[in-house]
Amino acid sequence: MPSFSSAERERITARLRAAGAELFARQGLRKTTLEDLTGPAGISKAGFYSFFDSKEALFLDLMLEQAGEIGSRLTAAATGPSDTREGIAALLREILTVLETNPLYRRLLANPEEMRAVQARMGDAEADRASRALLRPLTDFIASAQSEGRIVDAEPGAVLGVLRTALLPALHRDELAPDTYAATMDLLIRTIAVGLTAPEATS
């Protein structure tokens, strides 16, 4: 297996991550080959394994990197407003902004088979770690808001499911009327925010 200096490893790792982020977002994990990844990095297929055990491992690495960056944005959005309804609405709007501006994150949410491929190659524990990291901003918000009595006292998993329904129209935007999409999303977000806010939090 080829050996690389520290500087080479740093440079090649950055190139592999950049190629992976672009290719996985555009064509998915299954259709991306090792040759697709190693070409931009200037290494052989054998050299790839000096950096990652598999393309699924690179995909997982990018997922975890995305989770950290996105998590900070979502947490800031949810905790910014003092009003609970506004906090929920801000959280959902920030998620939608991420979906519209981050093609890899959009791919992760729109194509669950990608996670199943990672799970099959990397194992349940690694796939679960990535899923938890991606959902942590939402689960942390739910736990905090419920403990403070600001959102409804329902099963946290059900609350998470309701929050995630707000993403469905964005993932199927091409099926909705363009002239009413923005109004539809605004109404959906406000409806979810009102429905999840505990009655006592509005008094």
Short mmCIF file of C-alpha atoms in Angstrom, two decimals:
data_model
loop_
_atom_site.label_atom_id
_atom_site.label_comp_id
_atom_site.label_asym_id
_atom_site.label_seq_id
_atom_site.Cartn_x
_atom_site.Cartn_y
_atom_site.Cartn_z
CA MET A 1 0.00 0.00 0.00
CA PRO A 2 1.43 3.44 -0.91
CA SER A 3 2.89 5.59 1.85
CA PHE A 4 2.31 9.33 2.11
CA SER A 5 3.90 12.17 4.03
CA SER A 6 1.83 14.15 6.52
CA ALA A 7 1.46 17.03 4.06
CA GLU A 8 0.40 14.66 1.29
CA ARG A 9 -2.12 12.97 3.56
CA GLU A 10 -3.66 16.28 4.52
CA ARG A 11 -3.89 17.44 0.92
CA ILE A 12 -5.25 14.16 -0.42
CA THR A 13 -7.78 13.78 2.39
CA ALA A 14 -9.13 17.25 1.60
CA ARG A 15 -9.42 16.34 -2.09
CA LEU A 16 -11.17 13.06 -1.33
CA ARG A 17 -13.65 14.83 0.92
CA ALA A 18 -14.30 17.52 -1.67
CA ALA A 19 -14.80 14.95 -4.42
CA GLY A 20 -17.00 12.83 -2.17
CA ALA A 21 -19.19 15.74 -1.13
CA GLU A 22 -19.76 16.74 -4.75
CA LEU A 23 -20.24 13.26 -6.18
CA PHE A 24 -22.34 11.78 -3.38
CA ALA A 25 -24.67 14.79 -3.51
CA ARG A 26 -24.99 14.69 -7.30
CA GLN A 27 -25.16 10.99 -8.09
CA GLY A 28 -25.39 9.17 -4.80
CA LEU A 29 -23.27 6.63 -2.98
CA ARG A 30 -24.09 3.62 -5.16
CA LYS A 31 -23.23 5.27 -8.48
CA THR A 32 -20.01 6.84 -7.22
CA THR A 33 -17.01 4.61 -7.92
CA LEU A 34 -13.59 4.57 -6.33
CA GLU A 35 -12.18 5.83 -9.63
CA ASP A 36 -14.51 8.83 -9.44
CA LEU A 37 -13.10 9.66 -6.01
CA THR A 38 -9.43 8.91 -6.56
CA GLY A 39 -9.11 10.74 -9.89
CA PRO A 40 -9.47 14.26 -8.45
CA ALA A 41 -7.21 13.27 -5.55
CA GLY A 42 -4.47 12.02 -7.87
CA ILE A 43 -4.12 8.62 -6.23
CA SER A 44 -4.75 5.01 -7.20
CA LYS A 45 -7.61 2.83 -5.98
CA ALA A 46 -5.12 1.05 -3.73
CA GLY A 47 -4.03 4.40 -2.35
CA PHE A 48 -7.60 5.23 -1.37
CA TYR A 49 -7.47 2.60 1.36
CA SER A 50 -4.66 4.47 3.07
CA PHE A 51 -7.26 7.13 3.88
CA PHE A 52 -10.63 5.39 4.17
CA ASP A 53 -11.65 1.76 4.53
CA SER A 54 -14.37 2.14 1.90
CA LYS A 55 -16.39 4.76 0.06
CA GLU A 56 -19.07 4.20 2.71
CA ALA A 57 -16.52 5.24 5.34
CA LEU A 58 -15.87 8.46 3.41
CA PHE A 59 -19.61 9.02 3.15
CA LEU A 60 -19.96 8.53 6.91
CA ASP A 61 -17.07 10.92 7.54
CA LEU A 62 -18.80 13.59 5.47
CA MET A 63 -22.12 12.95 7.21
CA LEU A 64 -20.59 13.50 10.62
CA GLU A 65 -18.79 16.62 9.41
CA GLN A 66 -22.09 17.96 8.03
CA ALA A 67 -23.90 17.10 11.24
CA GLY A 68 -21.60 19.26 13.33
CA GLU A 69 -21.84 22.29 11.07
CA ILE A 70 -25.58 22.03 10.54
CA GLY A 71 -26.24 21.28 14.19
CA SER A 72 -24.78 24.61 15.27
CA ARG A 73 -27.02 26.46 12.82
CA LEU A 74 -30.18 24.64 13.87
CA THR A 75 -29.48 25.05 17.57
CA ALA A 76 -28.94 28.78 17.13
CA ALA A 77 -32.18 29.09 15.18
CA ALA A 78 -34.26 27.16 17.71
CA THR A 79 -32.92 28.90 20.80
CA GLY A 80 -32.84 32.43 19.40
CA PRO A 81 -36.49 33.52 19.77
CA SER A 82 -37.92 33.71 23.29
CA ASP A 83 -41.38 32.76 22.00
CA THR A 84 -41.84 29.00 21.66
CA ARG A 85 -43.86 29.18 18.47
CA GLU A 86 -41.28 31.43 16.88
CA GLY A 87 -38.51 29.09 18.00
CA ILE A 88 -40.16 26.10 16.35
CA ALA A 89 -40.84 28.11 13.19
CA ALA A 90 -37.25 29.40 13.10
CA LEU A 91 -35.91 25.86 13.51
CA LEU A 92 -38.01 24.55 10.64
CA ARG A 93 -37.14 27.47 8.38
CA GLU A 94 -33.44 26.94 9.02
CA ILE A 95 -33.78 23.25 8.17
CA LEU A 96 -35.44 24.23 4.90
CA THR A 97 -32.65 26.71 4.20
CA VAL A 98 -30.10 23.94 4.73
CA LEU A 99 -32.03 21.66 2.39
CA GLU A 100 -32.03 24.31 -0.31
CA THR A 101 -28.35 25.23 0.03
CA ASN A 102 -26.67 21.97 1.05
CA PRO A 103 -27.06 19.27 -1.63
CA LEU A 104 -25.38 16.53 0.41
CA TYR A 105 -27.68 17.05 3.41
CA ARG A 106 -30.65 17.08 1.07
CA ARG A 107 -29.49 13.80 -0.43
CA LEU A 108 -29.20 12.21 3.01
CA LEU A 109 -32.79 13.09 3.87
CA ALA A 110 -34.30 12.35 0.47
CA ASN A 111 -32.58 8.99 -0.07
CA PRO A 112 -32.75 6.72 3.00
CA GLU A 113 -31.22 3.89 0.98
CA GLU A 114 -27.89 5.72 1.29
CA MET A 115 -27.97 5.18 5.04
CA ARG A 116 -28.90 1.54 4.55
CA ALA A 117 -25.85 1.10 2.33
CA VAL A 118 -23.65 2.66 5.01
CA GLN A 119 -25.25 0.40 7.60
CA ALA A 120 -24.67 -2.71 5.51
CA ARG A 121 -20.97 -1.88 5.05
CA MET A 122 -20.08 -0.11 8.29
CA GLY A 123 -22.40 -1.85 10.76
CA ASP A 124 -25.38 -0.79 12.83
CA ALA A 125 -23.36 1.08 15.44
CA GLU A 126 -21.69 3.43 12.95
CA ALA A 127 -24.90 4.08 11.03
CA ASP A 128 -26.74 4.76 14.27
CA ARG A 129 -24.01 7.17 15.35
CA ALA A 130 -24.45 9.14 12.14
CA SER A 131 -28.25 9.17 12.40
CA ARG A 132 -28.13 10.40 15.98
CA ALA A 133 -25.66 13.13 15.04
CA LEU A 134 -27.87 14.37 12.20
CA LEU A 135 -30.98 14.40 14.37
CA ARG A 136 -29.35 15.64 17.59
CA PRO A 137 -30.31 19.32 17.16
CA LEU A 138 -33.96 18.27 16.89
CA THR A 139 -33.91 15.73 19.71
CA ASP A 140 -32.06 18.13 22.01
CA PHE A 141 -34.59 20.88 21.27
CA ILE A 142 -37.50 18.54 21.96
CA ALA A 143 -36.01 17.33 25.25
CA SER A 144 -35.26 20.85 26.46
CA ALA A 145 -38.60 22.33 25.39
CA GLN A 146 -40.59 19.47 26.92
CA SER A 147 -38.71 19.64 30.21
CA GLU A 148 -39.57 23.35 30.39
CA GLY A 149 -43.21 22.75 29.47
CA ARG A 150 -42.97 24.78 26.28
CA ILE A 151 -44.10 22.13 23.81
CA VAL A 152 -46.75 19.43 24.05
CA ASP A 153 -46.15 16.48 26.36
CA ALA A 154 -46.17 13.82 23.66
CA GLU A 155 -43.84 10.96 22.82
CA PRO A 156 -40.56 12.63 21.73
CA GLY A 157 -40.37 10.36 18.71
CA ALA A 158 -43.82 11.52 17.62
CA VAL A 159 -42.81 15.17 18.01
CA LEU A 160 -39.71 14.48 15.94
CA GLY A 161 -41.90 12.87 13.30
CA VAL A 162 -44.13 15.94 13.15
CA LEU A 163 -41.11 18.23 12.75
CA ARG A 164 -39.81 16.06 9.94
CA THR A 165 -43.11 16.24 8.05
CA ALA A 166 -42.27 19.89 7.34
CA LEU A 167 -39.42 18.66 5.14
CA LEU A 168 -41.58 16.54 2.84
CA PRO A 169 -42.88 19.34 0.60
CA ALA A 170 -39.33 20.66 0.18
CA LEU A 171 -38.13 17.22 -0.90
CA HIS A 172 -40.95 17.05 -3.45
CA ARG A 173 -40.94 20.67 -4.50
CA ASP A 174 -41.13 19.85 -8.19
CA GLU A 175 -44.55 18.28 -7.59
CA LEU A 176 -46.03 21.45 -6.07
CA ALA A 177 -47.34 24.56 -7.80
CA PRO A 178 -44.41 27.04 -7.96
CA ASP A 179 -46.62 30.07 -7.38
CA THR A 180 -47.98 28.72 -4.08
CA TYR A 181 -44.92 26.87 -2.75
CA ALA A 182 -43.68 29.67 -0.48
CA ALA A 183 -47.14 30.30 0.95
CA THR A 184 -47.67 26.56 1.44
CA MET A 185 -44.43 26.18 3.38
CA ASP A 186 -45.14 29.24 5.51
CA LEU A 187 -48.61 27.96 6.40
CA LEU A 188 -47.30 24.47 7.15
CA ILE A 189 -44.55 25.80 9.39
CA ARG A 190 -46.91 28.07 11.30
CA THR A 191 -49.45 25.27 11.69
CA ILE A 192 -46.84 22.88 13.09
CA ALA A 193 -45.48 25.55 15.42
CA VAL A 194 -48.95 26.29 16.81
CA GLY A 195 -49.80 22.61 17.16
CA LEU A 196 -46.61 21.69 19.03
CA THR A 197 -46.61 24.64 21.42
CA ALA A 198 -48.01 23.76 24.85
CA PRO A 199 -51.15 25.77 25.72
CA GLU A 200 -49.57 27.12 28.90
CA ALA A 201 -46.61 28.43 26.89
CA THR A 202 -48.91 30.81 25.04
CA SER A 203 -50.73 32.23 28.07
#
